Amino acid sequence: MKTLESILDIIRQGGEVDSNELLPHLSQELRRDRFNANDWLARTYYYAGKPEQAAIFALRALQLLSGEPEPFISFYVELQTVLGNIEAIKNACKVIGMQQADSGNIISALKYFNRSRDAYINTGLGDHYEYDFDILKKVEMLAYSRRRLSIRRSPPMVSDDGRIRLAYLVYGANHSQSVLIKILCDFAKLHDQAHFDVAFFVPDLNTGDEGQVDLNIEKLRSAGGRVIAASSTDELECVYETARHISEFAPHILITSAVLADYSQYLISMLVTVPVRIGLCYGPPAQYVPPSLDWIISATIHPLLDSPCSGSIVKLEQELPNYT
């Protein structure tokens, strides 16, 4: 029997390998050993200029993968990008995300779900988004399993002072020149404080550019909004802290700004018990509008056409990116 290393040398030199010589290495008892063999074969064929052959072993390695997904998943994405198989990248990141979620690695799971959704734009092959209902259901289950021990009854639709409490879940606080932040500032200015008690909740105080976050928080405050930001340096704790802050505020209506642009936003929203959920929709619905929303607000007709929710068109003065 040839050693795996000798087989790899043949491939590196451009030679052909009899499949019977591979079988002892691909049929080892331990899953880890079978993964390693397929991983090495995939990488060797790829760097030998045979990506189609590499893909056969890479797919089998993906199916055998357990534990830490890197560095294999980065190699897999590079390989499938060369082959132009973006759907394979989407599926692989989704599979890894599901594994991470089942293992309790929630932030890692959410990041792989984001990579699955963003597969086309991350590979430079277009701004293409579509719903993945399996991922949505998994995020909802993560929220429900966390929420079981702390279910709170929804508040009545009007508070003691006669005002309706509105909680905005802010997306893009760490983005420069965010159109969504500008839109939220407009809403902050226009709410009649005699009838509405309004608060903006920021989960990403310690992620990305902290100076940019501070700047956007100040913009919201200057527009008349009350801002409550997470303070933890831990990403998962920021998620839970933000959900806790919203729950303590006890809103009558939760308003999301781009709740599917980052699945951590969707997790936060589903951790909160609230009578009414409204989503802003200023782009592809698969980035903004989960089917669980009660209503959406759009500035133009185009997002509303593809939305799975009922909604209204509210014209804005802000210049928005084209959506077709």
Short mmCIF file of C-alpha atoms in Angstrom, two decimals:
data_model
loop_
_atom_site.label_atom_id
_atom_site.label_comp_id
_atom_site.label_asym_id
_atom_site.label_seq_id
_atom_site.Cartn_x
_atom_site.Cartn_y
_atom_site.Cartn_z
CA MET A 1 0.00 0.00 0.00
CA LYS A 2 1.33 3.42 -0.96
CA THR A 3 1.58 6.01 1.76
CA LEU A 4 -0.60 9.07 1.45
CA GLU A 5 2.48 11.26 1.12
CA SER A 6 3.75 9.25 -1.85
CA ILE A 7 0.35 9.58 -3.51
CA LEU A 8 0.38 13.32 -2.93
CA ASP A 9 3.84 13.51 -4.53
CA ILE A 10 2.51 11.80 -7.65
CA ILE A 11 -0.32 14.35 -7.85
CA ARG A 12 2.11 17.27 -7.34
CA GLN A 13 4.19 15.98 -10.26
CA GLY A 14 1.14 15.79 -12.52
CA GLY A 15 0.79 12.03 -12.43
CA GLU A 16 -2.35 9.92 -12.31
CA VAL A 17 -3.39 7.97 -9.23
CA ASP A 18 -5.35 4.72 -9.31
CA SER A 19 -8.49 5.07 -7.21
CA ASN A 20 -7.77 1.68 -5.63
CA GLU A 21 -4.64 3.19 -4.11
CA LEU A 22 -6.76 5.88 -2.45
CA LEU A 23 -9.31 3.56 -0.87
CA PRO A 24 -7.23 2.48 2.17
CA HIS A 25 -6.75 6.14 3.11
CA LEU A 26 -10.36 7.14 2.42
CA SER A 27 -11.82 4.24 4.40
CA GLN A 28 -9.90 4.54 7.66
CA GLU A 29 -11.82 3.81 10.85
CA LEU A 30 -11.48 7.23 12.45
CA ARG A 31 -13.53 10.05 11.02
CA ARG A 32 -10.68 12.47 11.74
CA ASP A 33 -8.25 10.39 9.66
CA ARG A 34 -10.69 10.22 6.74
CA PHE A 35 -11.18 13.98 6.93
CA ASN A 36 -7.42 14.57 6.90
CA ALA A 37 -6.92 12.32 3.88
CA ASN A 38 -9.66 14.04 1.88
CA ASP A 39 -8.43 17.47 2.97
CA TRP A 40 -4.86 16.75 1.82
CA LEU A 41 -6.03 15.29 -1.48
CA ALA A 42 -8.30 18.29 -2.14
CA ARG A 43 -5.55 20.80 -1.41
CA THR A 44 -2.96 18.91 -3.43
CA TYR A 45 -5.18 18.55 -6.50
CA TYR A 46 -6.13 22.24 -6.22
CA TYR A 47 -2.56 23.51 -6.06
CA ALA A 48 -1.67 21.12 -8.89
CA GLY A 49 -4.13 23.01 -11.08
CA LYS A 50 -6.98 20.49 -10.95
CA PRO A 51 -9.79 22.24 -9.06
CA GLU A 52 -12.54 19.98 -10.44
CA GLN A 53 -10.79 16.93 -9.02
CA ALA A 54 -10.09 18.79 -5.80
CA ALA A 55 -13.79 19.57 -5.38
CA ILE A 56 -14.64 15.86 -5.13
CA PHE A 57 -12.45 15.39 -2.07
CA ALA A 58 -13.25 18.80 -0.62
CA LEU A 59 -16.96 17.98 -0.53
CA ARG A 60 -16.28 14.71 1.26
CA ALA A 61 -14.00 16.51 3.71
CA LEU A 62 -16.77 19.02 4.40
CA GLN A 63 -19.13 16.18 5.24
CA LEU A 64 -16.54 14.71 7.63
CA LEU A 65 -15.58 18.01 9.26
CA SER A 66 -16.13 18.35 13.00
CA GLY A 67 -14.85 20.79 15.59
CA GLU A 68 -13.00 23.93 14.49
CA PRO A 69 -14.00 24.73 10.88
CA GLU A 70 -10.95 26.82 10.06
CA PRO A 71 -8.69 26.72 8.13
CA PHE A 72 -10.57 24.18 6.00
CA ILE A 73 -13.62 26.34 5.30
CA SER A 74 -11.47 29.21 3.97
CA PHE A 75 -9.79 26.80 1.57
CA TYR A 76 -13.19 25.41 0.55
CA VAL A 77 -14.49 28.92 -0.20
CA GLU A 78 -11.38 29.71 -2.28
CA LEU A 79 -11.77 26.49 -4.26
CA GLN A 80 -15.48 26.96 -4.97
CA THR A 81 -14.90 30.61 -5.90
CA VAL A 82 -12.42 29.50 -8.58
CA LEU A 83 -15.04 27.04 -9.85
CA GLY A 84 -17.75 29.72 -9.73
CA ASN A 85 -19.89 27.52 -7.50
CA ILE A 86 -21.27 30.11 -5.10
CA GLU A 87 -24.19 27.93 -4.07
CA ALA A 88 -21.67 25.43 -2.70
CA ILE A 89 -20.15 28.21 -0.57
CA LYS A 90 -23.58 29.22 0.71
CA ASN A 91 -24.39 25.63 1.64
CA ALA A 92 -21.02 24.98 3.29
CA CYS A 93 -21.23 28.09 5.49
CA LYS A 94 -24.80 27.19 6.38
CA VAL A 95 -23.79 23.63 7.35
CA ILE A 96 -20.92 24.92 9.49
CA GLY A 97 -23.21 27.49 11.08
CA MET A 98 -25.71 24.78 12.00
CA GLN A 99 -22.93 22.68 13.54
CA GLN A 100 -21.65 25.64 15.52
CA ALA A 101 -25.16 26.46 16.76
CA ASP A 102 -25.73 22.87 17.88
CA SER A 103 -22.41 22.99 19.72
CA GLY A 104 -23.40 26.16 21.57
CA ASN A 105 -20.96 28.41 19.68
CA ILE A 106 -23.59 31.03 18.97
CA ILE A 107 -21.49 33.94 17.73
CA SER A 108 -19.53 31.63 15.44
CA ALA A 109 -22.82 30.22 14.12
CA LEU A 110 -24.18 33.69 13.40
CA LYS A 111 -21.00 34.67 11.56
CA TYR A 112 -21.18 31.60 9.32
CA PHE A 113 -24.86 32.27 8.66
CA ASN A 114 -23.87 35.80 7.60
CA ARG A 115 -21.19 34.37 5.31
CA SER A 116 -23.77 32.06 3.77
CA ARG A 117 -26.16 34.94 3.08
CA ASP A 118 -23.36 37.17 1.73
CA ALA A 119 -21.67 34.51 -0.44
CA TYR A 120 -22.31 36.25 -3.75
CA ILE A 121 -21.21 39.73 -2.73
CA ASN A 122 -18.19 38.40 -0.79
CA THR A 123 -16.93 36.65 -3.93
CA GLY A 124 -17.54 39.68 -6.14
CA LEU A 125 -20.29 38.00 -8.12
CA GLY A 126 -23.17 40.34 -7.49
CA ASP A 127 -25.45 41.83 -4.88
CA HIS A 128 -27.70 38.77 -4.62
CA TYR A 129 -29.71 37.90 -1.51
CA GLU A 130 -32.43 35.39 -0.85
CA TYR A 131 -34.20 33.99 2.19
CA ASP A 132 -32.89 30.89 3.92
CA PHE A 133 -35.76 29.73 6.09
CA ASP A 134 -33.68 26.99 7.71
CA ILE A 135 -31.29 29.61 9.08
CA LEU A 136 -34.15 31.85 10.21
CA LYS A 137 -35.71 28.93 12.07
CA LYS A 138 -32.41 28.02 13.71
CA VAL A 139 -31.88 31.59 14.95
CA GLU A 140 -35.45 31.61 16.28
CA MET A 141 -34.82 28.35 18.13
CA LEU A 142 -31.62 29.80 19.65
CA ALA A 143 -33.69 32.71 20.91
CA TYR A 144 -36.53 30.56 22.24
CA SER A 145 -34.19 28.22 24.10
CA ARG A 146 -32.60 31.22 25.82
CA ARG A 147 -35.94 32.90 26.47
CA ARG A 148 -37.79 29.96 28.04
CA LEU A 149 -36.66 30.80 31.56
CA SER A 150 -37.41 34.51 31.29
CA ILE A 151 -40.64 34.85 29.31
CA ARG A 152 -42.31 38.13 30.17
CA ARG A 153 -45.88 39.11 29.42
CA SER A 154 -46.29 41.78 26.76
CA PRO A 155 -47.26 45.20 28.14
CA PRO A 156 -50.65 46.80 27.42
CA MET A 157 -50.68 48.89 24.24
CA VAL A 158 -50.66 52.21 26.11
CA SER A 159 -48.52 52.97 29.19
CA ASP A 160 -49.71 54.70 32.36
CA ASP A 161 -48.66 58.12 31.05
CA GLY A 162 -50.67 57.57 27.88
CA ARG A 163 -47.64 57.24 25.62
CA ILE A 164 -46.70 54.35 23.34
CA ARG A 165 -43.18 53.04 23.91
CA LEU A 166 -41.14 52.55 20.73
CA ALA A 167 -37.87 50.61 20.80
CA TYR A 168 -35.58 50.94 17.78
CA LEU A 169 -32.96 48.24 17.30
CA VAL A 170 -30.12 50.10 15.59
CA TYR A 171 -28.12 48.54 12.77
CA GLY A 172 -25.05 50.29 11.38
CA ALA A 173 -23.91 52.27 14.41
CA ASN A 174 -20.33 51.29 13.55
CA HIS A 175 -20.72 52.31 9.87
CA SER A 176 -19.45 55.56 8.40
CA GLN A 177 -22.02 57.72 6.57
CA SER A 178 -24.76 55.19 7.29
CA VAL A 179 -27.99 55.99 5.44
CA LEU A 180 -29.89 53.99 8.05
CA ILE A 181 -28.53 56.15 10.87
CA LYS A 182 -29.65 59.25 8.94
CA ILE A 183 -33.12 57.72 8.55
CA LEU A 184 -33.31 56.88 12.25
CA CYS A 185 -32.33 60.46 13.08
CA ASP A 186 -35.25 61.64 10.93
CA PHE A 187 -37.63 59.38 12.84
CA ALA A 188 -36.20 60.63 16.14
CA LYS A 189 -36.94 64.23 15.10
CA LEU A 190 -40.46 63.51 13.88
CA HIS A 191 -41.88 61.51 16.80
CA ASP A 192 -44.29 63.52 18.95
CA GLN A 193 -42.87 63.01 22.44
CA ALA A 194 -46.25 63.80 23.94
CA HIS A 195 -47.55 60.56 22.46
CA PHE A 196 -44.45 58.38 22.07
CA ASP A 197 -41.67 57.34 24.44
CA VAL A 198 -38.79 56.52 22.08
CA ALA A 199 -35.47 54.75 22.74
CA PHE A 200 -32.71 53.54 20.41
CA PHE A 201 -30.79 50.39 21.34
CA VAL A 202 -27.23 49.89 20.07
CA PRO A 203 -25.68 46.40 20.38
CA ASP A 204 -22.28 47.06 18.74
CA LEU A 205 -20.62 49.62 21.01
CA ASN A 206 -17.40 47.58 21.23
CA THR A 207 -17.27 46.18 17.70
CA GLY A 208 -15.69 47.85 14.69
CA ASP A 209 -14.74 51.52 14.91
CA GLU A 210 -15.68 52.60 18.44
CA GLY A 211 -15.16 56.27 17.52
CA GLN A 212 -17.67 55.88 14.68
CA VAL A 213 -20.16 54.28 17.06
CA ASP A 214 -19.80 57.22 19.46
CA LEU A 215 -20.34 59.65 16.57
CA ASN A 216 -23.53 57.92 15.41
CA ILE A 217 -24.85 57.69 18.97
CA GLU A 218 -24.33 61.43 19.33
CA LYS A 219 -26.22 62.00 16.05
CA LEU A 220 -29.20 60.05 17.39
CA ARG A 221 -29.11 61.93 20.70
CA SER A 222 -28.85 65.28 18.94
CA ALA A 223 -31.92 64.35 16.90
CA GLY A 224 -33.85 63.89 20.13
CA GLY A 225 -33.46 60.16 20.65
CA ARG A 226 -32.67 58.40 23.90
CA VAL A 227 -29.83 55.93 23.25
CA ILE A 228 -29.10 52.81 25.30
CA ALA A 229 -25.91 51.02 24.23
CA ALA A 230 -24.41 47.70 25.21
CA SER A 231 -21.23 48.02 27.23
CA SER A 232 -19.75 44.51 27.22
CA THR A 233 -16.57 43.70 25.29
CA ASP A 234 -17.95 40.21 24.61
CA GLU A 235 -19.99 39.89 21.40
CA LEU A 236 -22.49 37.37 22.74
CA GLU A 237 -22.98 39.34 25.95
CA CYS A 238 -23.67 42.43 23.82
CA VAL A 239 -26.49 40.48 22.16
CA TYR A 240 -27.97 39.39 25.50
CA GLU A 241 -27.39 42.78 27.11
CA THR A 242 -29.20 44.59 24.29
CA ALA A 243 -32.14 42.18 24.48
CA ARG A 244 -32.24 42.68 28.25
CA HIS A 245 -32.24 46.47 27.87
CA ILE A 246 -35.11 46.30 25.40
CA SER A 247 -37.09 43.97 27.65
CA GLU A 248 -36.59 46.29 30.63
CA PHE A 249 -37.87 49.19 28.52
CA ALA A 250 -40.98 47.02 27.83
CA PRO A 251 -41.79 48.47 24.41
CA HIS A 252 -45.21 48.29 22.85
CA ILE A 253 -43.57 48.28 19.40
CA LEU A 254 -40.13 47.03 18.36
CA ILE A 255 -38.77 48.63 15.17
CA THR A 256 -35.83 47.03 13.38
CA SER A 257 -33.70 48.83 10.81
CA ALA A 258 -31.94 45.98 8.94
CA VAL A 259 -32.66 42.97 11.07
CA LEU A 260 -31.41 40.36 8.57
CA ALA A 261 -28.27 42.25 7.51
CA ASP A 262 -26.61 40.61 10.52
CA TYR A 263 -28.20 37.55 12.10
CA SER A 264 -27.16 38.78 15.55
CA GLN A 265 -29.77 41.53 15.05
CA TYR A 266 -32.42 38.91 14.34
CA LEU A 267 -31.41 36.96 17.43
CA ILE A 268 -31.75 40.10 19.56
CA SER A 269 -35.17 40.85 18.12
CA MET A 270 -36.41 37.31 18.79
CA LEU A 271 -35.13 37.35 22.37
CA VAL A 272 -37.65 40.08 23.16
CA THR A 273 -41.37 39.57 23.80
CA VAL A 274 -43.24 42.48 22.27
CA PRO A 275 -46.84 43.02 21.03
CA VAL A 276 -45.94 44.48 17.61
CA ARG A 277 -42.85 44.18 15.39
CA ILE A 278 -42.24 46.64 12.56
CA GLY A 279 -39.28 46.56 10.18
CA LEU A 280 -37.78 49.28 8.04
CA CYS A 281 -37.19 47.99 4.50
CA TYR A 282 -34.84 50.10 2.40
CA GLY A 283 -33.23 47.41 0.26
CA PRO A 284 -33.54 43.71 -0.60
CA PRO A 285 -36.20 42.23 1.73
CA ALA A 286 -33.93 39.26 2.50
CA GLN A 287 -31.67 41.75 4.31
CA TYR A 288 -34.44 43.62 6.10
CA VAL A 289 -37.71 41.73 6.46
CA PRO A 290 -38.22 38.37 8.18
CA PRO A 291 -41.70 36.94 7.58
CA SER A 292 -42.36 37.16 11.34
CA LEU A 293 -42.80 40.97 11.21
CA ASP A 294 -46.26 42.44 11.67
CA TRP A 295 -45.66 45.39 9.32
CA ILE A 296 -42.93 47.07 7.28
CA ILE A 297 -42.13 50.64 6.28
CA SER A 298 -40.53 51.24 2.89
CA ALA A 299 -39.55 54.46 1.13
CA THR A 300 -40.19 53.11 -2.38
CA ILE A 301 -42.41 50.56 -4.05
CA HIS A 302 -39.63 48.17 -5.11
CA PRO A 303 -38.81 46.53 -1.75
CA LEU A 304 -42.52 46.29 -0.98
CA LEU A 305 -43.08 44.25 -4.14
CA ASP A 306 -40.99 41.34 -2.82
CA SER A 307 -41.76 41.68 0.89
CA PRO A 308 -43.41 38.70 2.64
CA CYS A 309 -45.10 41.17 5.02
CA SER A 310 -47.79 43.81 4.80
CA GLY A 311 -46.47 47.36 4.79
CA SER A 312 -46.67 51.04 3.98
CA ILE A 313 -44.66 53.38 1.78
CA VAL A 314 -43.36 56.40 3.69
CA LYS A 315 -41.44 58.86 1.54
CA LEU A 316 -38.10 60.09 2.88
CA GLU A 317 -35.81 62.96 2.01
CA GLN A 318 -32.72 60.78 2.38
CA GLU A 319 -31.13 59.54 -0.83
CA LEU A 320 -31.31 55.73 -0.87
CA PRO A 321 -29.33 53.18 -2.89
CA ASN A 322 -31.12 51.83 -5.95
CA TYR A 323 -32.94 48.53 -5.43
CA THR A 324 -34.25 46.57 -8.37
#
